[in-house]
XYZ file of C-alpha atoms in Angstrom:
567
model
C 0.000 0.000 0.000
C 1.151 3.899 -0.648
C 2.320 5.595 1.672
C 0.625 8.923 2.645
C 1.497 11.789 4.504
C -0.290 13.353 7.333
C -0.704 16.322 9.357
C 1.892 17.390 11.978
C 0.856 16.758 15.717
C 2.731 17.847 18.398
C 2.473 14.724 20.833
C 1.323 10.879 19.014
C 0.846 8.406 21.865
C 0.950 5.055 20.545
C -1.785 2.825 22.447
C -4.551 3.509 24.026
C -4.391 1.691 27.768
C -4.251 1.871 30.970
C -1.033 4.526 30.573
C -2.249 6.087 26.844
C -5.287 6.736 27.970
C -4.291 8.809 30.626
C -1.476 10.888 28.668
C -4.043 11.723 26.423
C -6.540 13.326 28.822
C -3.574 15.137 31.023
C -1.968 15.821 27.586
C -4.980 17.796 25.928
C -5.706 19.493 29.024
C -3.784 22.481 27.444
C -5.991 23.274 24.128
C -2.843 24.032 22.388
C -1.557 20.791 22.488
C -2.820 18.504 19.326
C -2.500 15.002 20.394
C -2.860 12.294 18.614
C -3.977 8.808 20.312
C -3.524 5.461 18.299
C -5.231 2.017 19.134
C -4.661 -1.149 17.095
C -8.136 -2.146 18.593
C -11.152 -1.232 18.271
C -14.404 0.339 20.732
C -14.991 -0.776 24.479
C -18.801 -0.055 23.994
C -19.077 -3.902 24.952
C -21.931 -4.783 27.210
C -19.473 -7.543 28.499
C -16.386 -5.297 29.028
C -18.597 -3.229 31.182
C -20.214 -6.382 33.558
C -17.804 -6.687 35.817
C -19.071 -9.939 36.427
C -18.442 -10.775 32.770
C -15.153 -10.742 33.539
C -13.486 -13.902 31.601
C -15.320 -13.402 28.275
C -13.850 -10.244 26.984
C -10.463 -12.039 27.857
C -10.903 -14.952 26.071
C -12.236 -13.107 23.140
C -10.238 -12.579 19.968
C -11.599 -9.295 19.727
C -10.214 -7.860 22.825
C -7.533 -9.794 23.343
C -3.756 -9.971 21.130
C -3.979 -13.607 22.788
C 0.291 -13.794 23.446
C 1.267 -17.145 24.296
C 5.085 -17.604 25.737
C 7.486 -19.786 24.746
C 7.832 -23.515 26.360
C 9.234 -22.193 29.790
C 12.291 -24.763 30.274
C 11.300 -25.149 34.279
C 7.508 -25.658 33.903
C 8.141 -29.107 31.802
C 7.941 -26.996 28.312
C 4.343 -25.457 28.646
C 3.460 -22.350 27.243
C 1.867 -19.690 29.447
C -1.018 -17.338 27.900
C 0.218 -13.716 28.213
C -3.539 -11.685 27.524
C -3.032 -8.146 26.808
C -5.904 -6.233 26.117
C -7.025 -4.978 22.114
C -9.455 -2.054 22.737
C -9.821 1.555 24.272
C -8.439 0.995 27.700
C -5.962 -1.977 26.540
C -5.784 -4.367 29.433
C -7.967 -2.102 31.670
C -10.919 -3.261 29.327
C -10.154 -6.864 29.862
C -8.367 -7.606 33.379
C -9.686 -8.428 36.753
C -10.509 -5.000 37.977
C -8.018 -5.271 40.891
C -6.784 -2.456 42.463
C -3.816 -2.567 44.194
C -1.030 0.444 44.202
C 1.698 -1.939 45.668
C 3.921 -1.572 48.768
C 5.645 1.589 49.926
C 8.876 -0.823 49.805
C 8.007 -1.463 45.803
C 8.751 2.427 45.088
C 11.596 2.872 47.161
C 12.984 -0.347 45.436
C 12.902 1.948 42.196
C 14.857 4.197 43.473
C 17.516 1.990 44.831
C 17.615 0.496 41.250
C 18.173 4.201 39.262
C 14.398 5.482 38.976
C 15.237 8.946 41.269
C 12.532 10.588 42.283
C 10.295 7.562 42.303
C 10.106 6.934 45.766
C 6.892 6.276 48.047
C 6.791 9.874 48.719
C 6.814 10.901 45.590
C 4.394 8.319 43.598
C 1.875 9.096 46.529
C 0.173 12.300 45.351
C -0.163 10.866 42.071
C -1.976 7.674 43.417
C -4.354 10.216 44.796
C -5.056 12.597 41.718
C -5.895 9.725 39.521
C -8.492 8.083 42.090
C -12.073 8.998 42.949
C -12.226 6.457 46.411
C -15.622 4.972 47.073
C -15.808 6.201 51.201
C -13.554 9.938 50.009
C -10.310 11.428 50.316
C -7.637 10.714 53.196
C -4.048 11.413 53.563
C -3.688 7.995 50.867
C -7.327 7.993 48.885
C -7.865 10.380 46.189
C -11.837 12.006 46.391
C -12.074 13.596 42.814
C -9.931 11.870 40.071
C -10.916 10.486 37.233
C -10.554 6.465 38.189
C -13.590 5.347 40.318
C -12.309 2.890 42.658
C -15.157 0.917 44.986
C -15.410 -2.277 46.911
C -18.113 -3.738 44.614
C -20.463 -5.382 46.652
C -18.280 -4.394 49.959
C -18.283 -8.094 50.881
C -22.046 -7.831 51.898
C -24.419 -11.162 51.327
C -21.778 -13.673 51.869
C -20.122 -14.605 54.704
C -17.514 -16.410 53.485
C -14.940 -13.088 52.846
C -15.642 -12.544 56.493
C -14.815 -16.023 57.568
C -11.048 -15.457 55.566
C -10.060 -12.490 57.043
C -10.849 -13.774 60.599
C -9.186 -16.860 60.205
C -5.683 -14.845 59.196
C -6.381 -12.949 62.443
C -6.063 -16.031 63.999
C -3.717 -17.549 62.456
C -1.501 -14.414 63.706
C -1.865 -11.951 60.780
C -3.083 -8.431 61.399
C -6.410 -7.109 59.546
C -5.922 -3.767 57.294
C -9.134 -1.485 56.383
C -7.447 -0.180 53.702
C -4.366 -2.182 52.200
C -3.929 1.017 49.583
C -3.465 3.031 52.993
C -1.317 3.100 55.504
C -0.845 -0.723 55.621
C -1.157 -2.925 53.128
C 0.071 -5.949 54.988
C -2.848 -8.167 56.335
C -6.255 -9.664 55.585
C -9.114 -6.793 54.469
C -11.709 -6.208 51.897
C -10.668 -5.908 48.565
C -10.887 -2.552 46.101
C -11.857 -2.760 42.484
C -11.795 -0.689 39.114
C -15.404 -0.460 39.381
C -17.897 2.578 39.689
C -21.954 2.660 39.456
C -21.732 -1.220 39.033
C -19.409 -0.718 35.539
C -15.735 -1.759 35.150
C -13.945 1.213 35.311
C -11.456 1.137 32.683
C -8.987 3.842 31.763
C -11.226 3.892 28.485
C -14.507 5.352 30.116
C -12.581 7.097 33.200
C -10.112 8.918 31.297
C -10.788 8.922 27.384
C -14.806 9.057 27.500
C -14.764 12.532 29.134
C -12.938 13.930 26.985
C -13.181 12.952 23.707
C -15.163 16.134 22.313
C -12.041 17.712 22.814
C -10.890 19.559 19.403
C -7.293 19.005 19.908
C -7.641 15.012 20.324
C -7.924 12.651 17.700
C -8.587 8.946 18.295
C -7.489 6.345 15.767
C -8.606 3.303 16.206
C -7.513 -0.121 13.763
C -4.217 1.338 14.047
C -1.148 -0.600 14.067
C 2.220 0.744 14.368
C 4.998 -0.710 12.406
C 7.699 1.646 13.872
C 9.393 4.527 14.942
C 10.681 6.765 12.402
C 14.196 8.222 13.571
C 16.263 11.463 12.212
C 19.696 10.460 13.449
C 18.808 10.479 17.306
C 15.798 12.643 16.477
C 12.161 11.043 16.651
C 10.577 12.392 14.422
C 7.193 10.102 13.435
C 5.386 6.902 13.113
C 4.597 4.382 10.481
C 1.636 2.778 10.801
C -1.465 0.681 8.916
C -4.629 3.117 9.624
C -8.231 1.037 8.337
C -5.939 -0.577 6.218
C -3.806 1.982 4.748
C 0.029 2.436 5.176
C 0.776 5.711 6.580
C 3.778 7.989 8.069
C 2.938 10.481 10.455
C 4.988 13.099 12.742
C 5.335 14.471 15.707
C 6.341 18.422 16.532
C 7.434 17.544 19.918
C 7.639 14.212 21.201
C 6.160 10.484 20.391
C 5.013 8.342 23.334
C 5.191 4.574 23.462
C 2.454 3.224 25.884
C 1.731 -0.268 23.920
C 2.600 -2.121 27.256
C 5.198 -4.680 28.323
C 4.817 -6.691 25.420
C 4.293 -4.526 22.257
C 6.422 -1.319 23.208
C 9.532 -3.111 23.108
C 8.635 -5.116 19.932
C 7.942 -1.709 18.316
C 11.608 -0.248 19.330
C 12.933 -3.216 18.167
C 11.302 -2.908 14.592
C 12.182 0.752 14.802
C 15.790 -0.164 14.819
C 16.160 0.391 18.836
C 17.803 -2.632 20.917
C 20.484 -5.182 20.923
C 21.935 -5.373 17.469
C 22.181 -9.530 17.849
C 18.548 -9.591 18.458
C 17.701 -6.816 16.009
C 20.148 -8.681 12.961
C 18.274 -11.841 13.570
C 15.000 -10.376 13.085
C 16.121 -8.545 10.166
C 16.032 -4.920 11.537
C 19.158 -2.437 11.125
C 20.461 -1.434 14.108
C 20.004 2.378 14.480
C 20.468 2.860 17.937
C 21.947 0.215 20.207
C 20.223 -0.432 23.489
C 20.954 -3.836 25.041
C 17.826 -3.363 27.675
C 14.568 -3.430 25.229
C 12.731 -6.336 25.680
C 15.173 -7.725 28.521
C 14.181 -7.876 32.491
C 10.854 -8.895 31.906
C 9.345 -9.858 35.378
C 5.743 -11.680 35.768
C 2.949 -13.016 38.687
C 2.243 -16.386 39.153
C -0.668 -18.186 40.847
C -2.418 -20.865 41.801
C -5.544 -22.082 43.477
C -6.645 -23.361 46.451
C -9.625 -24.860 46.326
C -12.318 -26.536 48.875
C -15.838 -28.200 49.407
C -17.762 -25.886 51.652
C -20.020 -27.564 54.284
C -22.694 -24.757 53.643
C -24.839 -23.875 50.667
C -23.575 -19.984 51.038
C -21.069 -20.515 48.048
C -21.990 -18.506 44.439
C -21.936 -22.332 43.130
C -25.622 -22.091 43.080
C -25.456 -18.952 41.061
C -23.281 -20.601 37.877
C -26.607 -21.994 36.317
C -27.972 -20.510 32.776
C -31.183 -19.221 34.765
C -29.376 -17.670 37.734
C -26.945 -15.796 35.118
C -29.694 -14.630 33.566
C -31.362 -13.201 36.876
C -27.739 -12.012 37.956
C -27.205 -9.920 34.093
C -30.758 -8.580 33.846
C -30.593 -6.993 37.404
C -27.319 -5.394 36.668
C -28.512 -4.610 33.128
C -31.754 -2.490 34.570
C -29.979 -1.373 37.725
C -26.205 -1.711 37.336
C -26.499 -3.453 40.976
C -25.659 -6.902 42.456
C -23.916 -9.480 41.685
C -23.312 -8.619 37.900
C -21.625 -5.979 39.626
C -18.852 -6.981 41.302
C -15.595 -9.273 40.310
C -16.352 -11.465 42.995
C -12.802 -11.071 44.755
C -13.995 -8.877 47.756
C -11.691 -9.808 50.497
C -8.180 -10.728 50.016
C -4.360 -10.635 51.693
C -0.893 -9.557 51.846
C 2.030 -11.535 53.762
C 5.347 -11.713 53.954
C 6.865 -15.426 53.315
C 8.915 -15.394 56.113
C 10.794 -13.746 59.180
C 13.412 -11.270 57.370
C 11.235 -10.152 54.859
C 10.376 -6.415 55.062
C 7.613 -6.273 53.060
C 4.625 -8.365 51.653
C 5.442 -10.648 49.287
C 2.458 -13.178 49.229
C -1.324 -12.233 47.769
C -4.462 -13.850 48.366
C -7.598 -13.299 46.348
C -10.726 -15.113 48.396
C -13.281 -16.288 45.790
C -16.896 -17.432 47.356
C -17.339 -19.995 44.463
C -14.731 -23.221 43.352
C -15.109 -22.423 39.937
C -12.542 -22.604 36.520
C -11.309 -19.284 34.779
C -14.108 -19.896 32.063
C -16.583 -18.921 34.692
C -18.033 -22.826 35.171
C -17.967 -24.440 38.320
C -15.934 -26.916 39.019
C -17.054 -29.694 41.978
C -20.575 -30.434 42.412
C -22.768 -28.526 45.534
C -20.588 -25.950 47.052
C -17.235 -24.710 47.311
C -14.834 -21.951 47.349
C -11.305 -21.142 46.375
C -8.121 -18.583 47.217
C -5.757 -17.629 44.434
C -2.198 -17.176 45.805
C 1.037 -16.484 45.085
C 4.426 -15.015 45.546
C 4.948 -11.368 44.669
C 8.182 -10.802 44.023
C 10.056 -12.828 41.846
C 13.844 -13.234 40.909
C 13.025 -14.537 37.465
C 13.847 -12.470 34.326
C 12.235 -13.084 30.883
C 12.524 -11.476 27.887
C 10.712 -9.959 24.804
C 12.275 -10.302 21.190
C 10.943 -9.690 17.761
C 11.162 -12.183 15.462
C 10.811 -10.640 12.077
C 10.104 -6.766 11.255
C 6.081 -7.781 10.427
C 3.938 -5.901 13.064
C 1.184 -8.014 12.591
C 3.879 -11.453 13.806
C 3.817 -11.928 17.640
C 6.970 -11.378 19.587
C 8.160 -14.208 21.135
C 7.904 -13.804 25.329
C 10.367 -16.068 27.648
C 9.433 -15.590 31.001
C 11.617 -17.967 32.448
C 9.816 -18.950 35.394
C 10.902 -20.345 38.099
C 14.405 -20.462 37.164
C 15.638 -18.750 40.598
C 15.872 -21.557 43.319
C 14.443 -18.684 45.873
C 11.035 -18.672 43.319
C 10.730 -21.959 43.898
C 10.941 -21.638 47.900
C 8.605 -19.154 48.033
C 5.885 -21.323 46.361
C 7.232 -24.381 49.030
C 6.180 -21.827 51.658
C 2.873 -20.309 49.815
C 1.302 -23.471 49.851
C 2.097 -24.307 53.573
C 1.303 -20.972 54.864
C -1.953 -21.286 53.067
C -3.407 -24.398 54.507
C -2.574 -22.989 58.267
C -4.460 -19.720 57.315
C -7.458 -21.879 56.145
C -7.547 -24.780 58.745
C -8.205 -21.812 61.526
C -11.556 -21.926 63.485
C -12.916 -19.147 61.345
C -13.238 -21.364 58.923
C -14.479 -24.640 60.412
C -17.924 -23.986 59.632
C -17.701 -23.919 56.064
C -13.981 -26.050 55.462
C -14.681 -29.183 53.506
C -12.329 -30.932 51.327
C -9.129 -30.141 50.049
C -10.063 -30.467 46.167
C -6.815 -28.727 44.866
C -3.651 -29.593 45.384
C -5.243 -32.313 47.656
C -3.536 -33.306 50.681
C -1.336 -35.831 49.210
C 0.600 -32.957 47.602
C 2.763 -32.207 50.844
C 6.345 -32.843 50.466
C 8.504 -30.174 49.193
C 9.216 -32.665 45.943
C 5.411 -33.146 45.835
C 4.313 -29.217 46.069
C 7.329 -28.571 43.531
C 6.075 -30.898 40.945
C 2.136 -30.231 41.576
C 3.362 -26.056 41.305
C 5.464 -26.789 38.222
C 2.017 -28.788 36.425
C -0.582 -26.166 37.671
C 0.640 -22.655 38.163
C -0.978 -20.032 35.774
C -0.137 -16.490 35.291
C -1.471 -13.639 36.573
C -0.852 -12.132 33.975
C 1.397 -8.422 35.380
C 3.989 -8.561 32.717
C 6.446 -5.413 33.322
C 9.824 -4.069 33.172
C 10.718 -4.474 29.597
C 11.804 -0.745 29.102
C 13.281 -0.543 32.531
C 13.735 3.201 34.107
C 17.382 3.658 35.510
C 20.184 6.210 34.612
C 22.482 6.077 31.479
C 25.188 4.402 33.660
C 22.701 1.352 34.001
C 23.642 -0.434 30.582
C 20.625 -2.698 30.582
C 18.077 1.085 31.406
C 15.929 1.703 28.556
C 14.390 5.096 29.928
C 15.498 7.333 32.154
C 13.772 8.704 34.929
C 11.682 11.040 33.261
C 10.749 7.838 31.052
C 12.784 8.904 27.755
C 14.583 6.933 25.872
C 18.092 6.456 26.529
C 19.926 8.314 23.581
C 17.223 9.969 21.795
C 15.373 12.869 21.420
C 11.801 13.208 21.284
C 10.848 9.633 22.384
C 9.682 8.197 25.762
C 7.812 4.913 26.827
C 5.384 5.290 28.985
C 4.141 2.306 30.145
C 4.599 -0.707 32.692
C 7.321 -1.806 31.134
C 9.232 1.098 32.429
C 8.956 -0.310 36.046
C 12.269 -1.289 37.384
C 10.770 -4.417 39.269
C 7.605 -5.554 39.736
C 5.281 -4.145 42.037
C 3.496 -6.112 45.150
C 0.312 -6.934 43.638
C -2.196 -5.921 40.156
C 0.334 -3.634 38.444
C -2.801 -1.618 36.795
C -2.750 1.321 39.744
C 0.782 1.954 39.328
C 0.590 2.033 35.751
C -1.587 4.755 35.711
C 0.342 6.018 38.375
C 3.429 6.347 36.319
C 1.750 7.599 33.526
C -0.156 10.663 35.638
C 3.317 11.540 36.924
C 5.394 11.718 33.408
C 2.510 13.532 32.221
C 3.599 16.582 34.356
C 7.118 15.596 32.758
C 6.233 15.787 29.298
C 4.021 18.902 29.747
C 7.344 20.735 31.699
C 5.021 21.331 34.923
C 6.097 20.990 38.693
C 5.614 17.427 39.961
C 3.179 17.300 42.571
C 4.893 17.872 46.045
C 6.152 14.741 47.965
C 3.608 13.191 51.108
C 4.499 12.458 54.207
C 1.547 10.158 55.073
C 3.549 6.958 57.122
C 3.771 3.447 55.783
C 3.497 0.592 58.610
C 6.075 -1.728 58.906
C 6.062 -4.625 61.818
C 8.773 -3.060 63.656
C 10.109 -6.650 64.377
C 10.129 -8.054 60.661
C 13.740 -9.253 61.170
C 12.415 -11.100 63.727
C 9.221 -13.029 62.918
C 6.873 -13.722 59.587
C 3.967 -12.533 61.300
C 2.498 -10.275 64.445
C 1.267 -13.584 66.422
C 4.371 -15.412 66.148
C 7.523 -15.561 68.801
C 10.585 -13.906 67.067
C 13.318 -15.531 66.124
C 17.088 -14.956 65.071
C 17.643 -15.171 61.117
C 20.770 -15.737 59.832
């Protein structure tokens, strides 16, 4: 197809996620700024995008979904791992699991320790709070008036069961948190979701909805970016396929990858922009050498517990044709119960063991013992708990295997391959079954269906772990933030490329490592903060709002335990 020339815009942000989504809205604030906001996908206007209960279909649809699938991971036998990323206004906000979790206060000053200056706890704080419009109003943490509803969904009300979990980590020693986005996230509470009037809230409707009647914002959509276009270190536009016709496009000031972990590495790549071995195999001139795209890719893992429960309380009884249809017209005529909710209303953070500053275990508590396709799975009643560690010494990678942008990248996570991974998951299962065989739970603790009791040895949990463990799907750090002296950085830390002018990524694959829990929050965290970057403005002052810490974490795992010495 010909090539075609188009008008000049001063800022092209390539994607339209949970980070492009908010550039553009911060971006166009200013009228004289003409942005320009490209999506390979297509609309969100999907009834079952917006259902938060609908959860699993938009994810398993074509559609809405690029459908990534790794490579054979070498310590997981040789299975491949789905990657979903998300194919619509909002990206992966349109399809995930409405978690919202901003991460520990550790995760931020980790980023600075690794090069990202200036993103410390204090720092990233504010911009938590602009972006969020809290369910129960503003605090020292909780944002009152952003643009991102964030709720509780049904506030754990009509089921006892998310009750019964957070007692029985009480008594199994663990402290209870009101408010794990607050002042302490570790503990058993309620859990917060992207949700607001009953509807997912995705970056799509919170951020790009209000303002698309703005005159200096365009919105492509079916538009997929082939590559960067580069004037010696100068970027200067974008080639791309627009409803099917090959076009070039520039930029007056700057170009902004926020494609996500997976596809803004694969476009520096085609643009000429990584490791010149990678780059030569794929058939791509090396223009500007950066070893770090597509490397230190870092990923969630989980698995589930699940359990018979001894009372008919479970949302088993709701997985019927005729009780989804009860469930989807009341939300449809009233945006209200339990079409309006992801189901995962209480959950957890721990830390594996005595030594351990910071969570680094997550429980989600699900009222139902049901599979990812949203059908249940034992007959009668049951329930299940997703766990898993949160932060993992395994590094992946993302590489480009041809200059096509319509051929995948292929995506190594290498799981597992850190012998500390694998102890964590020794100790996630254990720790699990002690939180669930507490009194709390006696009234409704049946059998073991999954791993089954017989899975106890540390060979035994290894191999069951290795056969069953499923991501949860956080892929980040594939355009890693750190300063030029950091060979392996890709952006610095006001998220521009290394060596060039007039490019940034903005994006989680800028994060350094990956955060304690859903990495949506602090993606649009990161991008609300380099939007004040971009646009030259002062960065919101620093917060002193406190982060609790047991004061004896060298000492014990948890509150209710005896300390101990660690060597």
């Amino acid at each position: 197809m010909p090539i075609v020339s188009e008008a000049d815009w001063d800022y092209i942000i390539v994607g339209a996620g949970s980070a492009g989504c908010v550039l553009a809205n911060r971006l166009t604030e200013n009228g004289s700024n003409r942005v320009l906001l490209l999506e390979a996908g297509g609309s969100d206007k999907n009834i079952l995008i917006q259902m938060p209960t609908a959860l699993s279909y938009p994810m398993a649809s074509e559609t809405y979904n690029w459908g990534y699938l790794s490579d054979a991971e070498p310590a997981l036998d040789g299975r491949q791992i789905t990657c979903p990323r998300g194919k619509a206004l909002g990206g992966t906000s349109s399809i995930n699991g409405m978690v919202y979790v901003r991460g520990h206060s550790c995760d931020f000053e980790e980023w600075e320790a690794a090069g990202a200056k200036g993103w410390n706890y204090a720092n990233c704080l504010p911009y938590f709070k602009r972006s969020e419009s809290w369910q129960f109003g503003a605090d020292d943490y909780r944002g009152g008036d952003g643009p991102l509803g964030v709720g509780g969904g049904n506030n754990m009300t009509g089921n006892p069961l998310y009750q019964a979990f957070i007692d029985a980590g009480v008594e199994a020693g663990y402290p209870s948190t009101d408010d794990y986005n607050g002042f302490r996230q570790e503990g058993f509470g309620p859990m917060h979701m992207t949700v607001r009037g009953g509807i997912r809230e995705s970056t799509g409707r919170a951020y790009l909805d209000p303002i698309k009647s703005r005159a200096n914002l365009t919105v492509w959509k079916d538009a997929l970016v082939d590559r960067i276009v580069l004037e010696g270190k100068q970027a200067v536009g974008v080639v791309l396929t627009h409803t099917g016709i090959r076009k070039t496009i520039s930029a007056k000031r700057e170009i902004i990858l926020s494609a996500g972990s997976i596809a803004s590495p694969a476009i520096l790549q085609r643009s000429g922009i990584g490791a010149p071995e990678i780059l030569s195999k794929a058939g791509v001139e090396t223009l500007h050498e950066l070893p770090g795209v597509g490397e230190n890719l870092q990923d969630h893992l989980e698995i589930y517990f699940q359990f018979r429960c001894k009372k008919p309380v479970s949302l088993n009884s709701k997985l019927g044709l005729f009780s989804k249809l009860l469930i989807g017209m009341r939300w449809f005529f009233f945006k209200s119960g339990l079409g309006a909710t992801n189901h995962f209303e209480s959950c957890a953070f721990i830390r594996s063991d005595a030594g351990v500053k910071s969570p680094d275990i997550q429980y989600h508590f699900l009222p139902a013992a049901m599979r990812y396709d949203g059908t249940p799975s034992v007959k009668g009643h049951g329930f299940q708990v997703h766990v898993g560690p949160n932060k993992p010494k395994s590094r992946g990678h993302v590489q480009i295997q041809s200059a096509d942008p319509a051929a995948a990248p292929r995506i190594k996570f290498n799981y597992m391959q850190h012998p500390d991974d694998v102890a964590k998951w020794r100790q996630c299962i254990r720790l699990t079954r002690e939180i669930i065989a507490q009194p709390a739970m006696d009234a409704y603790r049946g059998e073991e269906l999954q791993p089954g009791l017989d899975v106890a040895t540390d060979g035994q949990i290894d191999e069951w772990v290795k056969d069953n463990v499923e991501s949860a799907y956080h892929p980040c750090g594939t355009c890693k933030m750190g300063p030029q002296s950091d060979a392996m950085a890709v952006v610095d830390p006001e998220c521009q490329v290394i060596g060039l002018d007039g490019l940034r990524v903005v994006d989680a694959s800028v994060f350094p490592t990956v955060t304690n829990g859903n990495i949506n929050a602090p993606t649009i965290m990161v991008a609300e903060r380099a939007s004040d970057m971009i646009l030259g403005q002062p960065l919101l002052p620093g917060s002193s709002a406190p982060s609790w810490i047991d004061e004896k974490w060298q000492m014990r795992q948890r509150e209710g335990e005896p300390v101990r010495a660690v060597n």
